[in-house]
Amino acid sequence: MKIIGIGNALTDLMTQIENDEVLNSLQLPKGSMQLVDAATSKRASEATRHFKRTLASGGSAANTIHGLSRLGIETGFIGKVGHDDLGDFFEKDMINSGIKTHLRHSETSSGLALALVSPDGERTFATYLGAACELEDTDIVEEVLKEYDILHIEGYLLQNYKLISHSIKTAKELGLRVSLDLASYNVVEQHRDFLNEMIDLYADIIFANEEESKALTGMEPEESARHLSKRVDIAAIKTGPGGSFVAMNGEITAVPTQKITPVDTTGAGDLYAAGFLYALSKGKNAYECGRTGSMIASEVITHIGAKIPGEKWDNLIRLSR
C-alpha cells in the first residue's frame, strides 16, 4: 500500500519555554495553533531566542508521512516551499527519510512554525505559513495521486476550500481512500460547516482528539466516535492519556494507552495517525490499529519535536507486527 500526504510544508523551530508567561505576552492561547504574519513570526522568534531550540521539518501531514516511511510504507508528499534555505532543508529531510517529494516552489519565503513547548509538554504554535499556504488546487494533479492508495490530508488546509475540495474529490474519483486529520480545535470551529460537508461527501477515515471532535460534533469522545461511525468507515478519537476510541465496521473499540510523562506533545496526533494507518495497511483490526497508533505516539512524546530518533524505529516496527 502506498500513502501520499498533502499539507503545509513547514519547518518547526522547537523552543522549550520555562513558563507560560511568554505565551501571554505574545497573546498565544496555550495549546492552540495561531496563524501569524511574517512580522509577528519574527517578533515571537526573537522573544524566545534565549530558550533551548531545535530545527526540524514539520507540518501535520508531513509528520505522519515521515512516520509511515520509517515504518516501511511507500510514501509521497505534496506541499509548497520557497527558494530558500528553509525550503531546501525541508526537501532534503523528506528525501533522507525515504519520501518521494512532489514539492512545488514559490517566490514567497518558506513557512516556519514556532513551536513553544511548555514545562508540562503542551505545545503552542505561532505559524507563519509563507509559501506553504500558496499551494493551489492546480498543484494537485491526477498523474501524482494515481500512484497511491490512500490520501492523508491535514485539517489545517481547511483555510483553502478550493484546494481541499479539489484534492479529496480527485482522490476519490481515482479510487483512493481519503484520510483526514482534523488538526486543531480552533480550525474546526472556524470551518465547521465546510468540514462537515467534506466529511459526508468524501472522507473515509477521520482522526481527531477530544477537543477537535467536540468542536465538530458537540459530543464527548465515545459518543462522537459512535456518531462519526455512521458517516465514515473509520473514526479514531484520541483522548491523550485516556487512550482512544476507534469506530470501525460499525463498532466502537476502546483502546488504552500506557502512562507516560510527556517531554513534548508535538507530533503525538500525527504519529498516532502514522501508526494507525500502518496497522490498517497490514489488515489489522480496530484494537490493533489504535494500539499501534498509541504506541508510536507514546514514543514521540518522550522526545523534543515531532520526530522519533532513528535508532528507535527497529524496535517500534517489531512491536507493531
mmCIF file of C-alpha atoms in Angstrom:
data_model
loop_
_atom_site.group_PDB
_atom_site.id
_atom_site.type_symbol
_atom_site.label_atom_id
_atom_site.label_comp_id
_atom_site.label_asym_id
_atom_site.label_seq_id
_atom_site.Cartn_x
_atom_site.Cartn_y
_atom_site.Cartn_z
ATOM 1 C CA MET A 1 0.000 0.000 0.000
ATOM 2 C CA LYS A 2 1.230 3.491 -0.890
ATOM 3 C CA ILE A 3 0.191 6.614 1.009
ATOM 4 C CA ILE A 4 0.558 10.256 -0.032
ATOM 5 C CA GLY A 5 0.142 13.289 2.184
ATOM 6 C CA ILE A 6 -0.901 16.810 1.288
ATOM 7 C CA GLY A 7 -0.204 19.539 3.791
ATOM 8 C CA ASN A 8 1.617 22.649 4.847
ATOM 9 C CA ALA A 9 5.338 22.222 4.197
ATOM 10 C CA LEU A 10 6.718 23.836 7.331
ATOM 11 C CA THR A 11 9.948 23.818 9.251
ATOM 12 C CA ASP A 12 9.435 23.545 13.012
ATOM 13 C CA LEU A 13 11.520 25.711 15.321
ATOM 14 C CA MET A 14 11.052 23.817 18.581
ATOM 15 C CA THR A 15 11.527 26.062 21.612
ATOM 16 C CA GLN A 16 11.390 24.896 25.237
ATOM 17 C CA ILE A 17 9.971 27.736 27.348
ATOM 18 C CA GLU A 18 10.474 27.977 31.120
ATOM 19 C CA ASN A 19 6.876 29.016 31.905
ATOM 20 C CA ASP A 20 3.715 30.172 30.158
ATOM 21 C CA GLU A 21 4.279 33.897 30.693
ATOM 22 C CA VAL A 22 5.792 34.214 27.225
ATOM 23 C CA LEU A 23 2.561 32.810 25.743
ATOM 24 C CA ASN A 24 0.578 35.544 27.487
ATOM 25 C CA SER A 25 2.969 38.254 26.347
ATOM 26 C CA LEU A 26 2.667 37.056 22.747
ATOM 27 C CA GLN A 27 -1.132 36.636 23.111
ATOM 28 C CA LEU A 28 -0.975 32.962 22.153
ATOM 29 C CA PRO A 29 -3.646 30.709 23.749
ATOM 30 C CA LYS A 30 -1.901 27.705 25.264
ATOM 31 C CA GLY A 31 -2.313 24.552 23.179
ATOM 32 C CA SER A 32 -3.538 26.364 20.087
ATOM 33 C CA MET A 33 -2.192 26.858 16.580
ATOM 34 C CA GLN A 34 -2.259 30.549 15.675
ATOM 35 C CA LEU A 35 -1.555 31.781 12.166
ATOM 36 C CA VAL A 36 0.718 34.829 12.202
ATOM 37 C CA ASP A 37 2.255 37.132 9.614
ATOM 38 C CA ALA A 38 5.967 37.384 8.875
ATOM 39 C CA ALA A 39 6.480 40.314 11.268
ATOM 40 C CA THR A 40 4.760 38.561 14.185
ATOM 41 C CA SER A 41 6.681 35.363 13.468
ATOM 42 C CA LYS A 42 9.935 37.290 13.628
ATOM 43 C CA ARG A 43 8.890 39.038 16.862
ATOM 44 C CA ALA A 44 7.916 35.736 18.507
ATOM 45 C CA SER A 45 11.154 34.116 17.383
ATOM 46 C CA GLU A 46 13.234 36.964 18.782
ATOM 47 C CA ALA A 47 11.299 36.983 22.078
ATOM 48 C CA THR A 48 12.140 33.317 22.648
ATOM 49 C CA ARG A 49 15.653 33.110 21.195
ATOM 50 C CA HIS A 50 17.272 32.726 24.639
ATOM 51 C CA PHE A 51 15.495 29.384 25.176
ATOM 52 C CA LYS A 52 16.778 25.984 24.009
ATOM 53 C CA ARG A 53 15.793 25.350 20.362
ATOM 54 C CA THR A 54 15.931 22.704 17.654
ATOM 55 C CA LEU A 55 15.063 22.806 13.948
ATOM 56 C CA ALA A 56 13.179 20.055 12.099
ATOM 57 C CA SER A 57 10.940 19.661 9.081
ATOM 58 C CA GLY A 58 7.317 19.596 10.129
ATOM 59 C CA GLY A 59 3.696 20.180 9.315
ATOM 60 C CA SER A 60 0.952 17.781 10.392
ATOM 61 C CA ALA A 61 0.620 15.635 7.263
ATOM 62 C CA ALA A 62 4.390 15.690 6.682
ATOM 63 C CA ASN A 63 4.949 14.341 10.211
ATOM 64 C CA THR A 64 2.506 11.497 9.560
ATOM 65 C CA ILE A 65 4.166 10.679 6.241
ATOM 66 C CA HIS A 66 7.596 10.685 7.929
ATOM 67 C CA GLY A 67 6.333 8.146 10.448
ATOM 68 C CA LEU A 68 4.797 5.936 7.775
ATOM 69 C CA SER A 69 8.013 5.989 5.764
ATOM 70 C CA ARG A 70 10.034 4.991 8.841
ATOM 71 C CA LEU A 71 7.615 2.094 9.335
ATOM 72 C CA GLY A 72 8.379 0.866 5.823
ATOM 73 C CA ILE A 73 5.386 2.197 3.877
ATOM 74 C CA GLU A 74 5.933 3.696 0.407
ATOM 75 C CA THR A 75 5.075 7.360 0.781
ATOM 76 C CA GLY A 76 4.877 10.663 -1.037
ATOM 77 C CA PHE A 77 4.204 14.261 -0.069
ATOM 78 C CA ILE A 78 2.805 17.325 -1.831
ATOM 79 C CA GLY A 79 3.473 20.787 -0.427
ATOM 80 C CA LYS A 80 4.932 24.157 -1.388
ATOM 81 C CA VAL A 81 8.181 25.785 -0.238
ATOM 82 C CA GLY A 82 10.208 28.859 -1.131
ATOM 83 C CA HIS A 83 13.514 29.106 -2.955
ATOM 84 C CA ASP A 84 15.449 29.440 0.308
ATOM 85 C CA ASP A 85 17.437 27.572 2.948
ATOM 86 C CA LEU A 86 14.340 26.502 4.879
ATOM 87 C CA GLY A 87 12.799 25.082 1.713
ATOM 88 C CA ASP A 88 15.996 23.200 0.887
ATOM 89 C CA PHE A 89 16.183 21.892 4.459
ATOM 90 C CA PHE A 90 12.592 20.636 4.304
ATOM 91 C CA GLU A 91 13.063 18.841 0.981
ATOM 92 C CA LYS A 92 16.358 17.198 1.945
ATOM 93 C CA ASP A 93 14.892 15.934 5.202
ATOM 94 C CA MET A 94 11.939 14.367 3.368
ATOM 95 C CA ILE A 95 14.189 12.690 0.802
ATOM 96 C CA ASN A 96 16.562 11.431 3.506
ATOM 97 C CA SER A 97 13.555 9.794 5.172
ATOM 98 C CA GLY A 98 12.719 7.859 2.012
ATOM 99 C CA ILE A 99 9.741 10.003 0.995
ATOM 100 C CA LYS A 100 9.028 10.758 -2.660
ATOM 101 C CA THR A 101 8.646 14.523 -2.806
ATOM 102 C CA HIS A 102 6.215 16.291 -5.112
ATOM 103 C CA LEU A 103 7.054 19.787 -3.894
ATOM 104 C CA ARG A 104 6.005 22.972 -5.655
ATOM 105 C CA HIS A 105 8.005 26.182 -5.314
ATOM 106 C CA SER A 106 7.126 29.825 -4.713
ATOM 107 C CA GLU A 107 8.907 33.173 -4.641
ATOM 108 C CA THR A 108 7.495 33.649 -1.130
ATOM 109 C CA SER A 109 9.695 32.540 1.765
ATOM 110 C CA SER A 110 9.163 29.059 3.201
ATOM 111 C CA GLY A 111 6.798 28.512 6.112
ATOM 112 C CA LEU A 112 8.013 28.412 9.705
ATOM 113 C CA ALA A 113 6.164 27.006 12.718
ATOM 114 C CA LEU A 114 7.466 28.333 16.007
ATOM 115 C CA ALA A 115 6.533 25.606 18.479
ATOM 116 C CA LEU A 116 6.628 26.766 22.088
ATOM 117 C CA VAL A 117 6.829 23.777 24.427
ATOM 118 C CA SER A 118 5.600 24.422 27.987
ATOM 119 C CA PRO A 119 7.123 22.640 31.008
ATOM 120 C CA ASP A 120 4.168 20.202 31.059
ATOM 121 C CA GLY A 121 4.886 19.188 27.446
ATOM 122 C CA GLU A 122 1.936 21.065 25.938
ATOM 123 C CA ARG A 123 2.846 22.854 22.707
ATOM 124 C CA THR A 124 1.590 26.123 21.261
ATOM 125 C CA PHE A 125 2.243 27.080 17.662
ATOM 126 C CA ALA A 126 2.776 30.507 16.115
ATOM 127 C CA THR A 127 2.759 29.550 12.460
ATOM 128 C CA TYR A 128 3.863 31.662 9.521
ATOM 129 C CA LEU A 129 2.620 29.711 6.522
ATOM 130 C CA GLY A 130 4.544 31.649 3.880
ATOM 131 C CA ALA A 131 4.911 29.627 0.688
ATOM 132 C CA ALA A 132 3.051 26.686 2.259
ATOM 133 C CA CYS A 133 -0.307 28.460 2.035
ATOM 134 C CA GLU A 134 0.206 29.203 -1.657
ATOM 135 C CA LEU A 135 -0.378 25.557 -2.537
ATOM 136 C CA GLU A 136 -3.251 25.647 -5.030
ATOM 137 C CA ASP A 137 -5.750 23.205 -6.456
ATOM 138 C CA THR A 138 -3.846 23.299 -9.762
ATOM 139 C CA ASP A 139 -0.783 21.919 -7.928
ATOM 140 C CA ILE A 140 -2.687 18.685 -7.219
ATOM 141 C CA VAL A 141 -2.644 16.544 -10.359
ATOM 142 C CA GLU A 142 -4.077 13.135 -11.198
ATOM 143 C CA GLU A 143 -0.733 11.875 -12.518
ATOM 144 C CA VAL A 144 0.701 12.050 -8.990
ATOM 145 C CA LEU A 145 -2.312 10.926 -6.958
ATOM 146 C CA LYS A 146 -2.997 7.860 -9.083
ATOM 147 C CA GLU A 147 0.297 6.318 -7.911
ATOM 148 C CA TYR A 148 -1.127 5.935 -4.386
ATOM 149 C CA ASP A 149 -3.820 4.048 -2.451
ATOM 150 C CA ILE A 150 -4.565 6.466 0.407
ATOM 151 C CA LEU A 151 -4.541 10.260 0.543
ATOM 152 C CA HIS A 152 -3.820 11.642 4.016
ATOM 153 C CA ILE A 153 -4.692 15.314 4.300
ATOM 154 C CA GLU A 154 -4.389 17.686 7.240
ATOM 155 C CA GLY A 155 -7.216 19.820 8.559
ATOM 156 C CA TYR A 156 -5.015 22.909 8.554
ATOM 157 C CA LEU A 157 -5.668 23.078 4.797
ATOM 158 C CA LEU A 158 -9.279 23.989 5.598
ATOM 159 C CA GLN A 159 -8.068 27.564 5.236
ATOM 160 C CA ASN A 160 -8.263 26.885 1.461
ATOM 161 C CA TYR A 161 -11.650 25.438 0.482
ATOM 162 C CA LYS A 162 -10.822 25.134 -3.210
ATOM 163 C CA LEU A 163 -7.596 23.220 -2.558
ATOM 164 C CA ILE A 164 -9.014 20.727 -0.083
ATOM 165 C CA SER A 165 -12.221 20.024 -2.007
ATOM 166 C CA HIS A 166 -10.338 19.517 -5.288
ATOM 167 C CA SER A 167 -7.740 17.275 -3.642
ATOM 168 C CA ILE A 168 -10.106 14.881 -1.922
ATOM 169 C CA LYS A 169 -12.650 14.857 -4.756
ATOM 170 C CA THR A 170 -9.926 13.973 -7.266
ATOM 171 C CA ALA A 171 -8.528 11.311 -4.936
ATOM 172 C CA LYS A 172 -11.940 9.687 -4.529
ATOM 173 C CA GLU A 173 -12.547 9.706 -8.284
ATOM 174 C CA LEU A 174 -9.207 7.916 -8.732
ATOM 175 C CA GLY A 175 -10.192 5.249 -6.202
ATOM 176 C CA LEU A 176 -8.054 6.386 -3.264
ATOM 177 C CA ARG A 177 -9.312 6.253 0.297
ATOM 178 C CA VAL A 178 -9.311 9.667 1.967
ATOM 179 C CA SER A 179 -7.863 10.069 5.461
ATOM 180 C CA LEU A 180 -8.480 13.420 7.170
ATOM 181 C CA ASP A 181 -6.823 14.635 10.371
ATOM 182 C CA LEU A 182 -8.798 17.493 11.938
ATOM 183 C CA ALA A 183 -5.593 19.176 13.175
ATOM 184 C CA SER A 184 -6.769 21.818 15.701
ATOM 185 C CA TYR A 185 -9.951 22.651 17.595
ATOM 186 C CA ASN A 186 -9.879 26.322 16.594
ATOM 187 C CA VAL A 187 -9.569 25.397 12.903
ATOM 188 C CA VAL A 188 -12.547 23.044 13.252
ATOM 189 C CA GLU A 189 -14.620 25.771 14.921
ATOM 190 C CA GLN A 190 -13.851 28.261 12.151
ATOM 191 C CA HIS A 191 -14.708 25.903 9.287
ATOM 192 C CA ARG A 192 -17.272 23.510 10.795
ATOM 193 C CA ASP A 193 -19.919 23.744 8.053
ATOM 194 C CA PHE A 194 -17.468 23.192 5.192
ATOM 195 C CA LEU A 195 -15.709 20.425 7.110
ATOM 196 C CA ASN A 196 -18.975 18.583 7.719
ATOM 197 C CA GLU A 197 -19.757 18.788 4.012
ATOM 198 C CA MET A 198 -16.350 17.370 3.038
ATOM 199 C CA ILE A 199 -16.625 14.563 5.589
ATOM 200 C CA ASP A 200 -20.041 13.475 4.369
ATOM 201 C CA LEU A 201 -19.094 13.658 0.696
ATOM 202 C CA TYR A 202 -15.573 12.275 0.602
ATOM 203 C CA ALA A 203 -13.908 11.171 3.860
ATOM 204 C CA ASP A 204 -13.244 7.505 4.644
ATOM 205 C CA ILE A 205 -11.044 7.871 7.736
ATOM 206 C CA ILE A 206 -11.175 10.606 10.402
ATOM 207 C CA PHE A 207 -8.596 11.372 13.095
ATOM 208 C CA ALA A 208 -9.423 13.834 15.887
ATOM 209 C CA ASN A 209 -8.583 14.483 19.503
ATOM 210 C CA GLU A 210 -11.314 15.061 22.073
ATOM 211 C CA GLU A 211 -11.284 18.868 21.683
ATOM 212 C CA GLU A 212 -11.466 18.636 17.894
ATOM 213 C CA SER A 213 -14.213 16.024 17.912
ATOM 214 C CA LYS A 214 -16.228 18.082 20.392
ATOM 215 C CA ALA A 215 -15.785 21.190 18.231
ATOM 216 C CA LEU A 216 -17.101 19.159 15.291
ATOM 217 C CA THR A 217 -19.926 17.167 16.879
ATOM 218 C CA GLY A 218 -20.557 18.779 20.280
ATOM 219 C CA MET A 219 -20.162 15.331 21.852
ATOM 220 C CA GLU A 220 -17.836 13.559 24.267
ATOM 221 C CA PRO A 221 -15.212 11.200 22.712
ATOM 222 C CA GLU A 222 -17.032 7.856 22.750
ATOM 223 C CA GLU A 223 -20.326 9.391 21.670
ATOM 224 C CA SER A 224 -18.508 11.364 18.979
ATOM 225 C CA ALA A 225 -16.877 8.181 17.654
ATOM 226 C CA ARG A 226 -20.280 6.492 17.518
ATOM 227 C CA HIS A 227 -21.765 9.474 15.679
ATOM 228 C CA LEU A 228 -18.921 9.599 13.145
ATOM 229 C CA SER A 229 -19.136 5.833 12.566
ATOM 230 C CA LYS A 230 -22.410 6.488 10.763
ATOM 231 C CA ARG A 231 -20.715 8.962 8.423
ATOM 232 C CA VAL A 232 -17.295 7.454 7.658
ATOM 233 C CA ASP A 233 -15.747 3.976 7.512
ATOM 234 C CA ILE A 234 -13.257 4.615 10.313
ATOM 235 C CA ALA A 235 -13.017 7.253 13.045
ATOM 236 C CA ALA A 236 -10.296 7.442 15.691
ATOM 237 C CA ILE A 237 -10.910 9.824 18.595
ATOM 238 C CA LYS A 238 -7.808 10.351 20.732
ATOM 239 C CA THR A 239 -8.054 11.269 24.411
ATOM 240 C CA GLY A 240 -4.378 11.627 25.313
ATOM 241 C CA PRO A 241 -3.562 9.565 28.424
ATOM 242 C CA GLY A 242 -7.081 8.117 28.232
ATOM 243 C CA GLY A 243 -6.240 6.242 25.027
ATOM 244 C CA SER A 244 -8.594 6.360 22.053
ATOM 245 C CA PHE A 245 -11.981 5.268 20.783
ATOM 246 C CA VAL A 246 -11.889 3.605 17.369
ATOM 247 C CA ALA A 247 -15.031 3.265 15.271
ATOM 248 C CA MET A 248 -14.653 0.586 12.594
ATOM 249 C CA ASN A 249 -17.221 -1.652 10.905
ATOM 250 C CA GLY A 250 -19.960 -0.007 12.948
ATOM 251 C CA GLU A 251 -18.409 -0.993 16.286
ATOM 252 C CA ILE A 252 -16.700 1.183 18.903
ATOM 253 C CA THR A 253 -13.482 -0.120 20.464
ATOM 254 C CA ALA A 254 -11.841 1.498 23.492
ATOM 255 C CA VAL A 255 -8.052 1.320 23.213
ATOM 256 C CA PRO A 256 -5.981 2.120 26.342
ATOM 257 C CA THR A 257 -2.510 3.605 26.233
ATOM 258 C CA GLN A 258 0.482 3.364 28.537
ATOM 259 C CA LYS A 259 1.045 6.091 31.119
ATOM 260 C CA ILE A 260 3.966 8.293 30.143
ATOM 261 C CA THR A 261 5.115 11.689 31.393
ATOM 262 C CA PRO A 262 5.450 13.735 28.191
ATOM 263 C CA VAL A 263 8.549 15.735 27.381
ATOM 264 C CA ASP A 264 6.870 17.365 24.374
ATOM 265 C CA THR A 265 3.475 16.512 22.871
ATOM 266 C CA THR A 266 4.366 17.912 19.439
ATOM 267 C CA GLY A 267 3.520 15.369 16.756
ATOM 268 C CA ALA A 268 1.633 12.985 19.057
ATOM 269 C CA GLY A 269 -1.525 13.077 16.962
ATOM 270 C CA ASP A 270 0.420 12.981 13.702
ATOM 271 C CA LEU A 271 2.390 9.909 14.765
ATOM 272 C CA TYR A 272 -0.756 8.243 16.122
ATOM 273 C CA ALA A 273 -2.162 8.554 12.600
ATOM 274 C CA ALA A 274 1.056 7.076 11.176
ATOM 275 C CA GLY A 275 0.898 4.035 13.437
ATOM 276 C CA PHE A 276 -2.825 3.601 12.861
ATOM 277 C CA LEU A 277 -2.571 3.786 9.060
ATOM 278 C CA TYR A 278 0.418 1.429 9.100
ATOM 279 C CA ALA A 279 -1.565 -1.188 11.041
ATOM 280 C CA LEU A 280 -4.585 -0.625 8.800
ATOM 281 C CA SER A 281 -2.420 -1.236 5.724
ATOM 282 C CA LYS A 282 -1.458 -4.597 7.257
ATOM 283 C CA GLY A 283 -5.101 -5.602 7.675
ATOM 284 C CA LYS A 284 -5.171 -5.198 11.464
ATOM 285 C CA ASN A 285 -8.405 -4.826 13.447
ATOM 286 C CA ALA A 286 -9.631 -1.712 15.256
ATOM 287 C CA TYR A 287 -7.895 -2.529 18.545
ATOM 288 C CA GLU A 288 -4.535 -3.233 16.882
ATOM 289 C CA CYS A 289 -4.773 -0.083 14.743
ATOM 290 C CA GLY A 290 -5.444 2.014 17.839
ATOM 291 C CA ARG A 291 -2.782 0.201 19.861
ATOM 292 C CA THR A 292 -0.128 0.762 17.206
ATOM 293 C CA GLY A 293 -1.113 4.405 16.869
ATOM 294 C CA SER A 294 -0.868 4.891 20.628
ATOM 295 C CA MET A 295 2.478 3.095 20.800
ATOM 296 C CA ILE A 296 4.074 5.326 18.157
ATOM 297 C CA ALA A 297 2.533 8.448 19.718
ATOM 298 C CA SER A 298 3.771 7.398 23.174
ATOM 299 C CA GLU A 299 7.312 7.180 21.822
ATOM 300 C CA VAL A 300 7.367 10.583 20.119
ATOM 301 C CA ILE A 301 6.206 12.446 23.240
ATOM 302 C CA THR A 302 9.328 11.285 25.101
ATOM 303 C CA HIS A 303 11.461 13.396 22.736
ATOM 304 C CA ILE A 304 11.608 17.063 21.796
ATOM 305 C CA GLY A 305 10.000 17.616 18.406
ATOM 306 C CA ALA A 306 7.770 15.586 16.119
ATOM 307 C CA LYS A 307 10.437 13.104 15.013
ATOM 308 C CA ILE A 308 11.364 9.823 16.674
ATOM 309 C CA PRO A 309 15.144 9.186 16.720
ATOM 310 C CA GLY A 310 16.258 6.755 14.011
ATOM 311 C CA GLU A 311 17.580 4.120 16.406
ATOM 312 C CA LYS A 312 14.113 3.690 17.961
ATOM 313 C CA TRP A 313 12.302 2.582 14.808
ATOM 314 C CA ASP A 314 13.512 -1.035 14.551
ATOM 315 C CA ASN A 315 12.014 -1.856 17.929
ATOM 316 C CA LEU A 316 8.792 0.011 17.118
ATOM 317 C CA ILE A 317 8.427 -1.957 13.883
ATOM 318 C CA ARG A 318 8.988 -5.206 15.781
ATOM 319 C CA LEU A 319 6.346 -4.296 18.358
ATOM 320 C CA SER A 320 3.907 -3.279 15.604
ATOM 321 C CA ARG A 321 3.856 -6.701 13.961
#
